[in-house]
Coordinates of C-alpha atoms and ligand atoms in Angstrom, one line a residue:
X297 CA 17.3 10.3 21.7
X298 CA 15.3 11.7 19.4
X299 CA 17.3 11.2 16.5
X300 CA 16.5 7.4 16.3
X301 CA 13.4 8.2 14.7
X302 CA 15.9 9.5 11.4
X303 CA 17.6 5.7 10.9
X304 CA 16.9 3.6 8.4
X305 CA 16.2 0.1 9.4
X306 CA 19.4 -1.4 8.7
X307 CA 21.2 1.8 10.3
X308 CA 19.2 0.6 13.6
X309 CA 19.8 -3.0 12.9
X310 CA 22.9 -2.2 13.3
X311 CA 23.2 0.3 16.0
X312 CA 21.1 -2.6 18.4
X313 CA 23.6 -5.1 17.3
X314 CA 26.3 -3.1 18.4
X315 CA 24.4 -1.7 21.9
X316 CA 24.3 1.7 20.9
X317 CA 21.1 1.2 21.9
X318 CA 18.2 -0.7 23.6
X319 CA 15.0 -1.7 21.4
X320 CA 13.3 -0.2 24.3
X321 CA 14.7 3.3 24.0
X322 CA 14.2 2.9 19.8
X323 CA 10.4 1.9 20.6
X324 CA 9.7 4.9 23.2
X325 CA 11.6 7.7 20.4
X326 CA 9.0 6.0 17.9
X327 CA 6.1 6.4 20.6
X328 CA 7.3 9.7 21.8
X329 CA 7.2 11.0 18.5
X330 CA 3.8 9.3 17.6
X331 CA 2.8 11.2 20.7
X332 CA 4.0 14.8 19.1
X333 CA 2.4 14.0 15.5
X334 CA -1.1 13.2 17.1
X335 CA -3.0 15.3 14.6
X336 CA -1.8 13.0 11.8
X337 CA -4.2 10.8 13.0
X338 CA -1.8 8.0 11.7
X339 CA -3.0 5.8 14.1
X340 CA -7.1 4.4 14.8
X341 CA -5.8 2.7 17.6
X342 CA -2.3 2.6 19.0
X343 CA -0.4 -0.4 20.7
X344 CA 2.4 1.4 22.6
X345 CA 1.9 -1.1 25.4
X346 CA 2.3 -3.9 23.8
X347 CA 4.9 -2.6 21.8
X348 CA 7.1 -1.6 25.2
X349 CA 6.3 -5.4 26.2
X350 CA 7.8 -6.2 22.8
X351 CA 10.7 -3.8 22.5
X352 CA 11.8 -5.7 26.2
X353 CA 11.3 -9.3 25.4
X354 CA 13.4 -8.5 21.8
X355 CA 16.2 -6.8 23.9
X356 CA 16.1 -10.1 26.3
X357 CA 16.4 -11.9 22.5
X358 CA 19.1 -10.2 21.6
X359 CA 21.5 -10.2 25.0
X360 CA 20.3 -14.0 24.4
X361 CA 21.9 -13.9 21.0
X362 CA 18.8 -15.5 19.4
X363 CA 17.8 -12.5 17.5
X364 CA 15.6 -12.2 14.6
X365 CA 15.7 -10.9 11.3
X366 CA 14.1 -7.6 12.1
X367 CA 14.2 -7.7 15.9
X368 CA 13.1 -4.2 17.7
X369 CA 12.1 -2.8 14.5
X370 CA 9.2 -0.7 15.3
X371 CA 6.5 -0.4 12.8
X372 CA 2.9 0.7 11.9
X373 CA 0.3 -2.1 10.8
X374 CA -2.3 -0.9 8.3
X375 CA -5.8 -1.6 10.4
X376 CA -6.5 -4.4 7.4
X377 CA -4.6 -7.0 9.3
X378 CA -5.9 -9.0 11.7
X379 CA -4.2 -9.3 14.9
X380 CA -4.6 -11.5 18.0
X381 CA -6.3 -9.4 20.7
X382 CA -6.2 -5.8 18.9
X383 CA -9.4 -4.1 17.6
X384 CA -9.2 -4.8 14.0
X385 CA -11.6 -2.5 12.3
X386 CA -10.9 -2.2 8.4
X387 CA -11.3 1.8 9.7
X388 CA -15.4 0.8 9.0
X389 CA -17.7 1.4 11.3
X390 CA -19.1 -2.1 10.9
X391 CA -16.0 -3.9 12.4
X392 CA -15.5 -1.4 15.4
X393 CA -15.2 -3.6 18.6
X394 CA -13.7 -6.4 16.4
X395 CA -10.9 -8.2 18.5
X396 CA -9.6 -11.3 16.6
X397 CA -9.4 -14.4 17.6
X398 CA -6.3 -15.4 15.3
X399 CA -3.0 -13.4 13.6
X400 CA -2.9 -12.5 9.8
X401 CA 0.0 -14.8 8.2
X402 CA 1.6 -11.3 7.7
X403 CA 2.0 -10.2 10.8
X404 CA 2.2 -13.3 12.5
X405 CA 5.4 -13.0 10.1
X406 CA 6.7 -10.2 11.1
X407 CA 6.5 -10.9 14.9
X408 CA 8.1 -14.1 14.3
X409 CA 10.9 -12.2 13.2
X410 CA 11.0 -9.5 16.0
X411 CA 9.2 -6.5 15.1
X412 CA 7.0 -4.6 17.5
X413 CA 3.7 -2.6 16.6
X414 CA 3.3 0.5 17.7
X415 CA 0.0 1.0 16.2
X416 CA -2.7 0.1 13.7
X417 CA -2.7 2.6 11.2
X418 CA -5.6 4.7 9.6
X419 CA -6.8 3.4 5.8
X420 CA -9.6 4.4 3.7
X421 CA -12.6 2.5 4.5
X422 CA -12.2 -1.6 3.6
X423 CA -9.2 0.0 1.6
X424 CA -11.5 1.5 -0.9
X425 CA -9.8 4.7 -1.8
X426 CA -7.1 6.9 -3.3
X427 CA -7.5 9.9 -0.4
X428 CA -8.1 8.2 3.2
X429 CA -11.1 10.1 3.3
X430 CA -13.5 7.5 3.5
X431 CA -11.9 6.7 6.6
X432 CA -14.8 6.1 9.8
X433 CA -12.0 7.4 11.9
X434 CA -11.3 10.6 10.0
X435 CA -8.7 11.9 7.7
X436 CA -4.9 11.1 8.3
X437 CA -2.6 13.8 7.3
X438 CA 0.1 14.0 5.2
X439 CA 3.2 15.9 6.9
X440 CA 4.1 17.3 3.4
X441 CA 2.4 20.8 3.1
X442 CA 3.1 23.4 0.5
X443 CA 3.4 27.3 1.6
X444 CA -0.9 28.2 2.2
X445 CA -0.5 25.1 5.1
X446 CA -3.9 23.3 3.8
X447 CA -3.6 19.5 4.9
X448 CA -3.2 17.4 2.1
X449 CA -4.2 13.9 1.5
X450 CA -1.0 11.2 2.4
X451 CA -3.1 9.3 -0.4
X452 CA -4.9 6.1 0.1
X453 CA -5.6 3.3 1.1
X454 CA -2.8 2.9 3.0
X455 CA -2.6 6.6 3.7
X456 CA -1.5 5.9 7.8
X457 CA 0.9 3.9 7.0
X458 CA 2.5 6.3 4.3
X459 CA 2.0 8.8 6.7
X460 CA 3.9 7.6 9.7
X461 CA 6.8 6.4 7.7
X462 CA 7.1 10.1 6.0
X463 CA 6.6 11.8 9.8
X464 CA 9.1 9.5 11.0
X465 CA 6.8 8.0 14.1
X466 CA 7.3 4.5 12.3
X467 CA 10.2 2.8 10.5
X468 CA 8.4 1.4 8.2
X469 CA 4.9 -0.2 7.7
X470 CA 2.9 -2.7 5.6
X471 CA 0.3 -1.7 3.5
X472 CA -1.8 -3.4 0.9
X473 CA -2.5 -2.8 -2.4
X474 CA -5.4 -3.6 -4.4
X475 CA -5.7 -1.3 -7.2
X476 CA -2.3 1.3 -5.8
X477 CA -2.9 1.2 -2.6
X478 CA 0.9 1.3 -0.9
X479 CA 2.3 2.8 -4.6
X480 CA 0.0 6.3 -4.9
X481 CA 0.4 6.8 -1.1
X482 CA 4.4 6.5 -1.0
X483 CA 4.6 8.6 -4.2
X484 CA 2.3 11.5 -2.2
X485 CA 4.4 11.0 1.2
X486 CA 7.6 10.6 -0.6
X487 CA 9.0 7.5 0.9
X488 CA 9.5 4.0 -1.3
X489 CA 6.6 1.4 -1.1
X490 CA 6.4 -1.9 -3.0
X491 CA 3.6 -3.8 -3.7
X492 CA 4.9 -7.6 -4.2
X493 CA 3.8 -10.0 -6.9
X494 CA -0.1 -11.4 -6.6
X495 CA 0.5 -14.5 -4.5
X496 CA 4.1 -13.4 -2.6
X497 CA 2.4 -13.1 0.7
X498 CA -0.4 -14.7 2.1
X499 CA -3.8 -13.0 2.2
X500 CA -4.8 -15.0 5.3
X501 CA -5.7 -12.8 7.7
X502 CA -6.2 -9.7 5.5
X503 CA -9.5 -7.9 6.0
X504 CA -11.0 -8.8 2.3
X505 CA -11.4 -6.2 -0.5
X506 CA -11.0 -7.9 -3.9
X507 CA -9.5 -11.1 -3.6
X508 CA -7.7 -11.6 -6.9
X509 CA -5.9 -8.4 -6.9
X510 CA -5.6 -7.6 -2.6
X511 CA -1.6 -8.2 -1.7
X512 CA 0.2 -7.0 0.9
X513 CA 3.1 -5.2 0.6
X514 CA 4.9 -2.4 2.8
X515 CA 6.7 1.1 3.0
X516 CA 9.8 2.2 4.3
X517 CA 12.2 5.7 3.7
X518 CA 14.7 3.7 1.5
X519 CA 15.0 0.4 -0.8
X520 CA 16.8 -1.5 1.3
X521 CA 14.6 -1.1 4.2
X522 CA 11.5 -1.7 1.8
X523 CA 13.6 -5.3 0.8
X524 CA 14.2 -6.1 4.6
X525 CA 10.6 -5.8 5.4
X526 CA 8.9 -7.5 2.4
X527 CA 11.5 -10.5 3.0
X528 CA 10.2 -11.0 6.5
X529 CA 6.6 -10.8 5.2
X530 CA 6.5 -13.2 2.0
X531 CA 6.4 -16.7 1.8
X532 CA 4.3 -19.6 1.1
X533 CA 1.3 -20.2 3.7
X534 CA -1.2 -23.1 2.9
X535 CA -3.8 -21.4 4.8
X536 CA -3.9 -19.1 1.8
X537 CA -4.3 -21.8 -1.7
X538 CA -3.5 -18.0 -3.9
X539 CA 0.0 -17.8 -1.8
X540 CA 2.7 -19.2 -4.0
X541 CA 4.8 -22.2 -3.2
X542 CA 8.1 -20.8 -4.2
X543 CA 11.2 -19.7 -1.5
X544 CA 11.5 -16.3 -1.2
X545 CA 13.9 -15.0 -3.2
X546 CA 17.3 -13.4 -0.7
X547 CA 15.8 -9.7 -2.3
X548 CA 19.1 -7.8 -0.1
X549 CA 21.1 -9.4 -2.8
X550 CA 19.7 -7.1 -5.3
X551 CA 20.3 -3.8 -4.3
X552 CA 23.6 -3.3 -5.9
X553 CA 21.7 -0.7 -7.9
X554 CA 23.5 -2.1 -11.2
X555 CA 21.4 -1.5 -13.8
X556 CA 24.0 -1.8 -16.4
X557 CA 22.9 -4.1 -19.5
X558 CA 19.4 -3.9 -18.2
X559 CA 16.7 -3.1 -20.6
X560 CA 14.0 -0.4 -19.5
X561 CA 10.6 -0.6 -21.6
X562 CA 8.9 3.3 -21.7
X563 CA 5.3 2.5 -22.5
X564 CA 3.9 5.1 -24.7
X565 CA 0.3 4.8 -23.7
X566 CA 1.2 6.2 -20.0
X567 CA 1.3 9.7 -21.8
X568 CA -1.5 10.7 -20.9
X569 CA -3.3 13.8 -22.2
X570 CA -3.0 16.6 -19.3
X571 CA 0.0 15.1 -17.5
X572 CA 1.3 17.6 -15.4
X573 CA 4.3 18.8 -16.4
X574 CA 6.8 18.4 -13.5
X575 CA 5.4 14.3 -13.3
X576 CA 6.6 14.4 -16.9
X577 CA 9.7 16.1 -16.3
X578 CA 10.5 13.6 -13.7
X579 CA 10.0 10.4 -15.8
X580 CA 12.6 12.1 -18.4
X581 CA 14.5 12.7 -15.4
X582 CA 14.3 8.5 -14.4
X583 CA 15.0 7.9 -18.0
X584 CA 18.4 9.6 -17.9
X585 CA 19.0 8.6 -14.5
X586 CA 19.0 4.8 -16.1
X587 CA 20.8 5.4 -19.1
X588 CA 23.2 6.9 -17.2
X589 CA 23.6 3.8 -15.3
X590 CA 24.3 1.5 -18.0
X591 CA 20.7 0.3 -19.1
X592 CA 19.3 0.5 -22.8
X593 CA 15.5 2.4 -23.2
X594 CA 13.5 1.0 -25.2
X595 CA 10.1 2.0 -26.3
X596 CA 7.3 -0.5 -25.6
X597 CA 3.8 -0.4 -26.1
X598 CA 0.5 -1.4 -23.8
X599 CA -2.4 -1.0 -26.1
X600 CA -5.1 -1.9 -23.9
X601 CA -4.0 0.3 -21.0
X602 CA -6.9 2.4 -21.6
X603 CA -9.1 -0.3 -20.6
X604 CA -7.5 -1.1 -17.5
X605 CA -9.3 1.4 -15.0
X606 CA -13.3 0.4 -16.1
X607 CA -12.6 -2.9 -16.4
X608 CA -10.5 -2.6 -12.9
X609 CA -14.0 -0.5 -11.5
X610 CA -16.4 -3.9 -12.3
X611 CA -14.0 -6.5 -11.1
X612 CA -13.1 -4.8 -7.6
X613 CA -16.6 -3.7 -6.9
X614 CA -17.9 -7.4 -8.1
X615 CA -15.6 -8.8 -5.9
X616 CA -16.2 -6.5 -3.0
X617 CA -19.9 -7.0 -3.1
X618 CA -19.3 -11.1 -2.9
X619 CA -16.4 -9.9 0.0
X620 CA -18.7 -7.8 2.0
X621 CA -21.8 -10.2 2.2
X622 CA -20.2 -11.6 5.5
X623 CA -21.0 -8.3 7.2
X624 CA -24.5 -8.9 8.9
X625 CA -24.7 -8.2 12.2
X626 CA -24.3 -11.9 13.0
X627 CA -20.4 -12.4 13.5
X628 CA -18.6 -9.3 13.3
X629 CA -18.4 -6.1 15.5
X630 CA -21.4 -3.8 15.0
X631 CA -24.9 -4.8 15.1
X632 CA -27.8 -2.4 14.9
X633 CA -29.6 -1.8 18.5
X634 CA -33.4 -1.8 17.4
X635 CA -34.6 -4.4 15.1
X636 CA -38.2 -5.8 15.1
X637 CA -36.6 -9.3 12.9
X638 CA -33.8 -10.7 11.1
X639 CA -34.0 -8.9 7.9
X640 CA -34.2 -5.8 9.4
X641 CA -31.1 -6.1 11.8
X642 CA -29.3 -7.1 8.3
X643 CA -30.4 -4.4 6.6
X644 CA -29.9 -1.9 10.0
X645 CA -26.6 -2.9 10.3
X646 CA -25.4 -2.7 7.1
X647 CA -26.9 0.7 6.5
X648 CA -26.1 2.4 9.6
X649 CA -21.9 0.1 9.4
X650 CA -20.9 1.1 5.8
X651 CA -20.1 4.3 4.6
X652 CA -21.2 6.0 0.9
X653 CA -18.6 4.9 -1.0
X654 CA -18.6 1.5 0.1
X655 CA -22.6 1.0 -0.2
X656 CA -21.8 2.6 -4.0
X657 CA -19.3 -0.2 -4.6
X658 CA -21.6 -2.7 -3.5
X659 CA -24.7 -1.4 -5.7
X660 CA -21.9 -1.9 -8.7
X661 CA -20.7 -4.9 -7.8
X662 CA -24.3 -6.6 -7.2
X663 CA -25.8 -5.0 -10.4
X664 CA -22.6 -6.4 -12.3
X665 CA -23.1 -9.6 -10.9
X666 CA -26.8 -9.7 -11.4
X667 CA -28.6 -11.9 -14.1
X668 CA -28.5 -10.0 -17.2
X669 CA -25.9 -7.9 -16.6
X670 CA -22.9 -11.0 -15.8
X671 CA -21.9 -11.4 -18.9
X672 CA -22.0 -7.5 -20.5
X673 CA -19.9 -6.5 -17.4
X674 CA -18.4 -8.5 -15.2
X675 CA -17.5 -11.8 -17.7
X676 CA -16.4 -9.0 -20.6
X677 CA -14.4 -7.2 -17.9
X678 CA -12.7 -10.7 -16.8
X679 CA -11.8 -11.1 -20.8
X680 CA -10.1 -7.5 -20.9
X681 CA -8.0 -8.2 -17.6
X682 CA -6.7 -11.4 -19.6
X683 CA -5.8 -8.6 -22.8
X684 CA -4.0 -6.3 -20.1
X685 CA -1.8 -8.8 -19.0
X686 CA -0.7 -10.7 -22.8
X687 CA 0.0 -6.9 -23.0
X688 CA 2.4 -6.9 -20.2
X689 CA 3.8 -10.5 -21.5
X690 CA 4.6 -9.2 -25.2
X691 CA 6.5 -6.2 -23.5
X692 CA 8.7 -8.0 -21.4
X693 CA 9.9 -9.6 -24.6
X694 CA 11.4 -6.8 -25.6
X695 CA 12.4 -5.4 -21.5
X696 CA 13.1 -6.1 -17.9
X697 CA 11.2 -3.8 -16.4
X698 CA 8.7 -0.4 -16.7
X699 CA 9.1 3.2 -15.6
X700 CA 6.5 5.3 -15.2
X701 CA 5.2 7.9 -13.1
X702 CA 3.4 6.4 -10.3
X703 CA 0.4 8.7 -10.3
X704 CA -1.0 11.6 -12.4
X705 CA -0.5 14.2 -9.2
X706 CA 1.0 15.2 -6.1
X707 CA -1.0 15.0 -3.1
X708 CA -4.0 17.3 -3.2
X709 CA -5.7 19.0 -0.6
X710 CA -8.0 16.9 1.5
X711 CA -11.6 17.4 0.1
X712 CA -10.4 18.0 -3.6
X713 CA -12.2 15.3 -5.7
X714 CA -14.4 14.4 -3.4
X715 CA -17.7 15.1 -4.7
X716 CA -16.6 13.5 -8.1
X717 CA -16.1 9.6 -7.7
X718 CA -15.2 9.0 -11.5
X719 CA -12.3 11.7 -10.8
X720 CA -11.1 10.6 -7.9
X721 CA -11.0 6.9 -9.7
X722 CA -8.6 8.7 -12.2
X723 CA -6.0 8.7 -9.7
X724 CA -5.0 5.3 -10.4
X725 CA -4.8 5.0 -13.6
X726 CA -1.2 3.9 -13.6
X727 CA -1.4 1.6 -10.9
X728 CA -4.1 0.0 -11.6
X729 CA -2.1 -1.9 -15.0
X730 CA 0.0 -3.7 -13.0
X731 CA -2.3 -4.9 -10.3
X732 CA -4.7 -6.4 -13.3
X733 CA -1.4 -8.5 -14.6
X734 CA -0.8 -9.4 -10.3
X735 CA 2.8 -7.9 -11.1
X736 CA 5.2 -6.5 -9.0
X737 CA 5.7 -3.0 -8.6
X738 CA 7.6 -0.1 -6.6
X739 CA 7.2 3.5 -6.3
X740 CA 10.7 5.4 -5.1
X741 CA 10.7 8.9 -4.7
X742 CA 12.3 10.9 -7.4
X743 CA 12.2 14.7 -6.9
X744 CA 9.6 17.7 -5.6
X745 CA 7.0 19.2 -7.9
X746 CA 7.0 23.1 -8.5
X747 CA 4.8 23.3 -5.1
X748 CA 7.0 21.5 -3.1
X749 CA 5.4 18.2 -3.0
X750 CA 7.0 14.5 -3.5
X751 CA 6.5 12.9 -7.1
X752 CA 7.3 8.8 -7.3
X753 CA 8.6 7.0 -10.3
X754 CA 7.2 3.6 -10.2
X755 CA 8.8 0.3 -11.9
X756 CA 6.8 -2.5 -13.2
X757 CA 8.9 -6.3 -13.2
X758 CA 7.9 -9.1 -14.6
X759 CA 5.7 -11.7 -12.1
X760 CA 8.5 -12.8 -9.3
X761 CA 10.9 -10.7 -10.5
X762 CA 10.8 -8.2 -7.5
X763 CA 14.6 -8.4 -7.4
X764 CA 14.8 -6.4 -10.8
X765 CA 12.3 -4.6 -9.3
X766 CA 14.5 -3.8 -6.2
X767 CA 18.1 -2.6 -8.3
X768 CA 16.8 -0.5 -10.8
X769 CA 14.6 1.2 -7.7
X770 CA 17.8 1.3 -6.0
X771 CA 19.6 3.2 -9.0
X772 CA 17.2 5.5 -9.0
X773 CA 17.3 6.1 -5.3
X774 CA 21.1 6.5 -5.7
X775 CA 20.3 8.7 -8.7
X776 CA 17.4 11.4 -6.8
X777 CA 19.1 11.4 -3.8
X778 CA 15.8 12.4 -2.6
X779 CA 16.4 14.1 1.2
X780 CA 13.7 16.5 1.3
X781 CA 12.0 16.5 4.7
X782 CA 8.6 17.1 5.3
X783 CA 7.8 20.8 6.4
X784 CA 6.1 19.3 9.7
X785 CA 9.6 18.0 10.5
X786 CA 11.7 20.8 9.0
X787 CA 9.3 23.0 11.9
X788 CA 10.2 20.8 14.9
X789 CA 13.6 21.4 14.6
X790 CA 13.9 25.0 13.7
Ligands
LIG279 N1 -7.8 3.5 -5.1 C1 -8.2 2.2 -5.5 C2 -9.6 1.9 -5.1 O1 -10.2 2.7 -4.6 C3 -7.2 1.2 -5.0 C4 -7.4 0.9 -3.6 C5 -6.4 -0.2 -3.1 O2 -5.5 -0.5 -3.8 N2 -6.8 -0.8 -2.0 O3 -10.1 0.9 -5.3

């Protein structure tokens, strides 16, 4: 049975529609296998329960012939959503011992539409991260290891998710992505991830980070299953007044892959100085791969793309500091055990419930804030965003969509560019454009890098365009053929 944990999501759509299969027996594959990839730490706290309880009422759904979109689709839920009745924690220690009250739009979504959790899956602490080292849990582990078997990063945030989808112990996951949080992590766990257009699902729900560039998103091995997912997510909710009134677009129509007539914009400033050369390769790979397929390249330029990562290192921060006020001791999870008065249980909890690197985003984003300081950083930094994204605008005069490479490495060993917080910053510094202009944007795996390791191209669309978005990721898909397996894998069967 094991070899349920290798379909797509449509390929088990299918095979539950035709009662090759129970949901039940997909769900217990998924939890079996979750069971064998323990030390991936995918999961901070796993649902397999509930998701049995689920996987049966969705088979009774079915035999009823009142099934949903995705129903029996088993799936990991980054531990940034909120759901009824499971420990929620943000992977902080603050929020451990949260149980919500209410469901996150999202997921209340998903469920809506049949999918079962098997787990809430490991992030970098309050999603601030490119490694999922900050984690309070620990590191998860990316099932992608070169020859000397170090454990490598599955990138972060959303580094469980990415993770689980890659060790195939999930079909697919959501993710959220503030900064290139669902994009960098696909790239490093080489599986396709898209991050939706700022507004295209609701945030209600959502464990804050930085609430004008936080959207959900999600992971899955191919296009299609990444389109099935995100469609099931997305919509309109008025709980949420940043969620966009518009009907979500049919996104399956789009895969066709069809890139013919298209036009592809190249932007010269992501040529960065030290790009390694198999992540430069690859993007002249993606190039052909389009113009094989029909579309015109054209060169286009993003002059203030240099700005994008400072000014993207005050907003966040600013925003985070604002986000993270709530935490006190007074209404959520942990609260420090010896305090002599108020103050000091505040100040207790939040030192003992945040890690480093959130208590350093929080000194940035207050001293930003402060009197003084507003307008030299944070309003300055508000005026660049607004640059960043006319940039985008003028671009898309001239093209449909971006390629790039999704991110400047493949994933490094876990502990690398830990000691240096402006390095470890780097890491985003093409994923970070597009969150700044709220745009949508995919990374699809495209080939191996000389160790071994997955590289992503990542397209850029124009805001609400993620059909684009979807063919040309498609084509490229079609194009890479990208079947490598993880060595973890490659060693269970042999
Ligand atoms: N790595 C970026 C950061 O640390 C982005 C994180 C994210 O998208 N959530 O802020």
């Amino acid at each position: 049975m094991s070899d349920l944990t290798h379909l797509t999501i449509a390929g088990a759509l299918k095979g539950l529609e035709n009662k090759d299969f129970t949901a039940k027996e997909l769900t217990q594959a998924h939890i079996t296998a979750s069971e064998a990839a323990k030390d991936l730490n995918c999961y901070v706290t796993e649902t397999y329960d509930l998701a049995l309880a689920q996987a049966a009422n969705s088979d009774e759904r079915r035999a009823a012939g009142n099934a949903g979109a995705l129903d029996g689709i088993p799936l990991a839920i980054k531990d940034l959503f909120c759901t009824k009745g499971v420990q929620t924690t943000a992977c902080s220690h603050i929020l451990e011992g949260f149980v919500p009250q209410y469901e996150s739009t999202v997921t209340a979504n998903l469920f809506a539409d049949g999918v079962v959790m098997l787990g809430k899956a490991n992030l970098d602490e309050f999603a601030m991260g490119s490694s999922n080292t900050t984690s309070y849990f620990g590191n998860c582990i990316n099932p992608w290891k070169t020859s000397d078997g170090a454990d490598r990063t599955p990138g972060g945030s959303s580094g469980g998710s990415a993770s689980a989808v890659a060790a195939r112990i999930a079909m697919g996951a959501t993710g959220t992505d503030t900064g290139g949080s669902i994009r960098q992590p696909a790239s490093f766990c080489g599986i396709s991830g898209i991050k939706p257009t700022y507004g295209r699902c609701s945030r209600w729900g959502t464990v804050a980070f930085a609430s004008s560039l936080d959207q959900a998103g999600c992971f899955a091995r191919t296009v299609e299953d990444n389109a099935l997912i995100l469609r099931s997510m997305a919509g309109h909710d008025p709980k949420d007044s940043t969620s966009a009134d518009r009907p979500v677009p049919d996104f399956l129509s789009a895969l066709s892959g069809d890139v013919k007539g298209l036009k592809i914009g190249i932007p010269k400033e992501y040529r960065v100085d030290g790009m390694p050369k198999d992540i430069e390769a690859l993007w002249e790979q993606g190039i052909e791969w389009l113009k094989d397929g029909g579309a015109e390249i054209v060169d286009v330029s993003l002059p203030h793309t240099k700005y994008a990562l400072p000014t993207y290192y005050i907003i966040a921060p600013a925003e985070a500091s604002s986000n993270l006020a709530r935490y006190d001791g007074v209404r959520y999870g942990l609260r420090a055990a010896e305090h002599e008065n108020l103050n000091e249980m505040y100040k207790k909890t939040r030192g003992e419930g945040f890690g480093d690197e959130i208590k350093r985003r929080i000194m940035i984003g207050t001293y930003v804030l402060s009197a003084g300081y507003y307008d030299a950083y944070y309003i300055k930094a508000q005026k660049v965003r607004r640059l960043i994204s006319d940039d985008f605008t003028k671009a898309y005069e001239q093209c449909d969509v971006l390629l790039a490479p999704t991110a400047p490495s493949s994933a490094f060993v876990i502990g690398e560019n830990e000691d240096d917080p402006v390095k470890m910053y780097l890491n985003d510094v093409f994923t970070v454009p597009a969150s700044m202009a709220g745009l949508p944007a995919m990374s699809v795996p495209g080939g191996l890098d000389s160790q071994g390791l997955p590289l992503g191209l990542q397209i850029i669309g124009r805001a609400w365009d993620e059909e684009t978005v979807f063919k040309v990721a498609r084509s490229i898909e079609r194009a890479a053929n990208f079947t490598a397996l993880p060595q973890t894998l490659i060693k269970k069967a042999a």
